[in-house]
Tab-separated table of C-alpha atoms in Angstrom:
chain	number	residue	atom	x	y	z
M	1	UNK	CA	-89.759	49.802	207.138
M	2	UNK	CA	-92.823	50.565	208.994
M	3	UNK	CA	-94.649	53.891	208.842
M	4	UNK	CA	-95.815	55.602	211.509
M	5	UNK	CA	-99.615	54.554	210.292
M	6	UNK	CA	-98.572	50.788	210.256
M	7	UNK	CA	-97.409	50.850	213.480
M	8	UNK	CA	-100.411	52.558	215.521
M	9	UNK	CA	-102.358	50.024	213.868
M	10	UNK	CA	-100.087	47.082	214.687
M	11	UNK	CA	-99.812	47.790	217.679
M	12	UNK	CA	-103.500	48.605	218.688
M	13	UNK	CA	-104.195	45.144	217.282
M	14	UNK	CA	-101.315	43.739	219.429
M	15	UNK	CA	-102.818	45.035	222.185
M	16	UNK	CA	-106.861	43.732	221.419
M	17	UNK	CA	-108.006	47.252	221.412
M	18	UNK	CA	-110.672	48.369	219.099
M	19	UNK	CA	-110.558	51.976	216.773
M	20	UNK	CA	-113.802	52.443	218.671
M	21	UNK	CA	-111.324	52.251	221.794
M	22	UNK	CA	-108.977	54.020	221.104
M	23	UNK	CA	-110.580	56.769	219.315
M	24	UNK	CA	-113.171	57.037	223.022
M	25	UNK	CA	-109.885	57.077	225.315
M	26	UNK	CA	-107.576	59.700	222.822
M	27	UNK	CA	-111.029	61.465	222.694
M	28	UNK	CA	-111.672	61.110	218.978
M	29	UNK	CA	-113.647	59.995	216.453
M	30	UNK	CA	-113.324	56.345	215.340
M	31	UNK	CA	-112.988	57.712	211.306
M	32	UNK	CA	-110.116	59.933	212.544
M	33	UNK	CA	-108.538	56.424	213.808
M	34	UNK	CA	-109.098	54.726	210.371
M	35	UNK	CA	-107.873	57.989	208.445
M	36	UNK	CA	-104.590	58.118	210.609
M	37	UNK	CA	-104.094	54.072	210.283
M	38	UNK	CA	-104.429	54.035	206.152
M	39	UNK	CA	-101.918	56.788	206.261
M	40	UNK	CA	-104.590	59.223	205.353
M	41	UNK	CA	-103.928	62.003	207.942
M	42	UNK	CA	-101.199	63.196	210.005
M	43	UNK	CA	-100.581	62.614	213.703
M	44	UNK	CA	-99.995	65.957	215.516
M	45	UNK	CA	-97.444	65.819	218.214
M	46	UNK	CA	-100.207	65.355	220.866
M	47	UNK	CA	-101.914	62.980	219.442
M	48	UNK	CA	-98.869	61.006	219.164
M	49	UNK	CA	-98.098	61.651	222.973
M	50	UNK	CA	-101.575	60.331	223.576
M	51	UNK	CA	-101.294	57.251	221.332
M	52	UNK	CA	-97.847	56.283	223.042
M	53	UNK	CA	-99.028	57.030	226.262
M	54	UNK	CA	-102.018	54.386	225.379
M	55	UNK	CA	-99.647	52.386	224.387
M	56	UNK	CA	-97.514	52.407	227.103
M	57	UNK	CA	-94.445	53.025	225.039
M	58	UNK	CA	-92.383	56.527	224.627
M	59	UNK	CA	-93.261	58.749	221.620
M	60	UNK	CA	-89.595	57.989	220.370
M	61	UNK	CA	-90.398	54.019	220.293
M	62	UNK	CA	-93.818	54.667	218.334
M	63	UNK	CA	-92.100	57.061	215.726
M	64	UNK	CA	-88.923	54.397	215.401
M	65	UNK	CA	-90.535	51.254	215.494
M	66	UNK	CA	-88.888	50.228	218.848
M	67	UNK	CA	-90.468	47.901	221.726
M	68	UNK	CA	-94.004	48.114	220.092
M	69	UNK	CA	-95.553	44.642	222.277
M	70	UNK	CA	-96.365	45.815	226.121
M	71	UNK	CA	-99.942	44.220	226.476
M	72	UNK	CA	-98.647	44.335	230.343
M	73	UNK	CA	-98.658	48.215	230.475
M	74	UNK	CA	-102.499	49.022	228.297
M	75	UNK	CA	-103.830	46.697	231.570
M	76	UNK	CA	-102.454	47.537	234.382
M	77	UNK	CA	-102.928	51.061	233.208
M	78	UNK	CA	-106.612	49.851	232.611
M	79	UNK	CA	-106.845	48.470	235.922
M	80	UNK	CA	-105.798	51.236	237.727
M	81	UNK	CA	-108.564	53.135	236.259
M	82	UNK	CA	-111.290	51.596	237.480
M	83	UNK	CA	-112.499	51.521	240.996
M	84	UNK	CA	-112.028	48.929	243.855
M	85	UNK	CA	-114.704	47.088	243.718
M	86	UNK	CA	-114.749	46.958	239.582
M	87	UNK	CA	-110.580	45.879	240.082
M	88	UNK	CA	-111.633	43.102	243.066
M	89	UNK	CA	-114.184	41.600	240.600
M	90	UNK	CA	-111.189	41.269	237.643
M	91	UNK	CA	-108.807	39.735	240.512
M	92	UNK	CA	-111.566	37.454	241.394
M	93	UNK	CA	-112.354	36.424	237.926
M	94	UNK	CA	-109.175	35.958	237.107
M	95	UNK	CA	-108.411	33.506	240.115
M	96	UNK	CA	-111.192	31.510	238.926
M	97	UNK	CA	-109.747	31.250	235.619
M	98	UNK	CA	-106.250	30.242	237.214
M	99	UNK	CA	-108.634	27.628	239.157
M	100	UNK	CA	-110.287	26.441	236.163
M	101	UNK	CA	-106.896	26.214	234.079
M	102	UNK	CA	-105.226	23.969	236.900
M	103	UNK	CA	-108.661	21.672	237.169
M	104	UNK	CA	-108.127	21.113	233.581
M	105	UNK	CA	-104.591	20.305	233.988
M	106	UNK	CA	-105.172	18.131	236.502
M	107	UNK	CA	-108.107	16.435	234.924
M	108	UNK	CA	-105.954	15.498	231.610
């Protein structure tokens, strides 16, 4: 089974986010991150609030192992962040990536 280490890592990496990440939005350092992935220190209760919140999972899931994938949740919590004209150039971008997908579809 999974320690509580092993699965803050896996699912950072699950979710493309770097220590350097992580460690800027829990408002840490990114050694603190590798300590606390190798198993090397301790999560306190609010850090682990702050890493499932992150992770857009309940504290319970991260300490059990439970529904540890939600890519979904780390953007659109992401996207909310930022403001309107940063969020109308990602839904632009990504239109033009849905464009270029279906050229390429249709050009095969």
């Amino acid at each position: 089974m999974n320690t509580l280490s092993e699965r803050i890592k896996e699912c950072r990496i699950k979710l493309h986010l770097s220590q350097e990440y992580v460690a800027n939005h829990l408002e840490m350092n990114r050694a603190t991150i590798t300590q606390i992935e190798l198993g090397k220190r301790k999560v306190t209760a609010e850090e682990l609030a702050k890493f499932s919140s992150l992770f857009g999972m309940s504290a319970d899931a991260l300490l059990n192992g439970e529904n540890v994938e939600k890519p979904v949740t780390i953007f659109a919590r992401s996207f909310s962040e930022l403001d309107e004209r940063d969020q109308n150039e990602i839904m632009s971008l990504m239109q033009f990536k849905k464009m270029m997908k279906e050229q390429k579809r249709i050009n095969e």
